[in-house]
Short mmCIF file of C-alpha atoms in Angstrom, two decimals:
data_model
loop_
_atom_site.label_atom_id
_atom_site.label_comp_id
_atom_site.label_asym_id
_atom_site.label_seq_id
_atom_site.Cartn_x
_atom_site.Cartn_y
_atom_site.Cartn_z
CA MET A 267 -100.41 87.98 -74.74
CA LYS A 268 -101.52 88.24 -71.17
CA TYR A 269 -103.58 85.80 -69.26
CA ARG A 270 -105.51 86.07 -65.76
CA LYS A 271 -106.26 83.03 -63.69
CA ARG A 272 -109.95 82.17 -63.58
CA PRO A 273 -111.42 82.56 -60.24
CA LEU A 274 -111.19 79.36 -58.73
CA VAL A 275 -111.99 77.87 -55.10
CA VAL A 276 -109.50 75.28 -54.02
CA GLU A 277 -108.96 73.10 -50.83
CA GLY A 278 -105.84 74.06 -49.17
CA TRP A 279 -103.79 73.11 -46.05
CA ARG A 280 -100.46 74.44 -44.37
CA TYR A 281 -98.43 71.86 -43.19
CA THR A 282 -96.76 72.39 -39.74
CA GLY A 283 -95.44 68.94 -38.98
CA GLN A 284 -98.55 67.52 -37.83
CA ASP A 285 -98.76 63.51 -37.80
CA ARG A 286 -100.97 62.06 -40.66
CA PHE A 287 -104.02 61.68 -38.57
CA GLU A 288 -104.15 65.61 -38.13
CA TRP A 289 -104.11 66.05 -41.69
CA PRO A 290 -107.58 66.94 -43.77
CA GLU A 291 -109.42 64.14 -44.98
CA TRP A 292 -109.01 64.80 -48.73
CA LEU A 293 -104.99 64.68 -48.32
CA ARG A 294 -105.11 61.80 -45.55
CA GLY A 295 -107.08 59.69 -48.23
CA HIS A 296 -105.19 60.82 -51.07
CA PRO A 297 -103.13 57.61 -52.39
CA THR A 298 -99.92 59.58 -52.94
CA ALA A 299 -99.39 61.37 -50.05
CA THR A 300 -96.98 59.96 -47.22
CA ASN A 301 -95.05 61.01 -44.40
CA ASP A 302 -91.42 60.79 -43.88
CA LEU A 303 -92.33 57.36 -42.27
CA ASP A 304 -93.91 55.89 -45.32
CA TRP A 305 -91.17 56.77 -47.62
CA SER A 306 -89.64 53.27 -47.71
CA ARG A 307 -93.02 52.03 -48.59
CA ALA A 308 -93.54 54.33 -51.48
CA GLY A 309 -90.46 53.40 -53.18
CA VAL A 310 -88.70 56.87 -52.48
CA SER A 311 -85.79 57.35 -50.29
CA THR A 312 -84.34 60.51 -48.90
CA HIS A 313 -82.07 61.79 -45.74
CA ILE A 314 -83.86 63.72 -43.21
CA LYS A 315 -81.48 66.48 -41.97
CA ASP A 316 -81.67 67.40 -38.33
CA ALA A 317 -85.00 65.49 -37.82
CA ILE A 318 -87.00 67.98 -39.60
CA PRO A 319 -90.52 66.73 -40.82
CA PHE A 320 -91.83 66.45 -44.13
CA ILE A 321 -94.30 64.94 -46.27
CA THR A 322 -94.24 64.11 -50.04
CA VAL A 323 -97.45 64.07 -52.60
CA GLY A 324 -97.25 62.77 -55.85
CA THR A 325 -98.18 65.33 -58.59
CA PRO A 326 -98.73 64.98 -62.27
CA GLU A 327 -94.93 66.36 -62.45
CA GLY A 328 -93.76 63.55 -60.18
CA VAL A 329 -93.31 63.22 -56.37
CA MET A 330 -92.84 66.41 -54.40
CA ARG A 331 -91.49 67.32 -51.05
CA VAL A 332 -93.67 69.47 -48.70
CA ASP A 333 -92.07 71.13 -45.84
CA VAL A 334 -93.18 72.70 -42.69
CA GLY A 335 -94.90 75.76 -43.56
CA ASP A 336 -95.80 74.87 -47.04
CA TYR A 337 -99.42 74.34 -48.35
CA VAL A 338 -100.92 71.63 -50.03
CA ILE A 339 -103.89 72.34 -52.59
CA LEU A 340 -106.45 69.94 -53.84
CA GLY A 341 -106.88 70.77 -57.71
CA ILE A 342 -110.01 70.47 -59.53
CA LYS A 343 -109.28 67.01 -60.99
CA GLY A 344 -108.45 65.64 -57.81
CA GLU A 345 -104.73 66.05 -57.92
CA VAL A 346 -102.80 67.60 -55.21
CA TYR A 347 -99.74 70.13 -55.38
CA PRO A 348 -97.34 71.62 -52.82
CA CYS A 349 -97.15 75.44 -52.70
CA LYS A 350 -94.73 77.49 -50.93
CA ALA A 351 -96.56 80.21 -48.37
CA ASP A 352 -95.66 83.34 -50.09
CA ILE A 353 -96.91 82.10 -53.45
CA PHE A 354 -99.90 80.79 -51.60
CA ASP A 355 -100.53 83.95 -49.79
CA LEU A 356 -99.99 86.02 -52.99
CA SER A 357 -102.59 83.92 -55.20
CA TYR A 358 -105.27 82.82 -52.60
CA GLU A 359 -107.37 84.54 -50.03
CA PRO A 360 -109.76 82.55 -47.62
CA VAL A 361 -113.52 81.86 -48.54
CA THR A 362 -116.32 82.05 -46.24
CA GLU A 363 -119.68 80.02 -47.03
CA SER A 364 -121.35 83.14 -48.29
CA SER A 365 -118.72 84.14 -50.58
CA HIS A 366 -118.80 80.91 -51.96
CA ALA A 367 -122.41 80.45 -52.67
#
C-alpha cells in the first residue's frame, strides 16, 4: 500500500552556527534544545571535533544532534526534529501568508 503525506504547514529553521539568542523563539524556549556549551548541564557529553558548532534537541526518539546546515522542524504537537537540508528541500517549500490562509 502507498501513502501520501498530508499537507501540513510546519515551522522550520536552518542552523548556520548562530548563537542561541539568534534562534527562533519557538526553539529558544524549547526545554530540550541546547547549544554545545550547555551539554554538560543537559547530562549529555560529546567531543567537538575541530571546534565545529552544533546543537542538540530532544525528540520523542531521544537526543539528536543538529549540525550546521541542518534544519530544525517544530512538529504539530510542539516536538522538535532535526532534518538534513537535502531531505528538507525535497519535502518542504516556503509558505507565503496568502497560501497559508
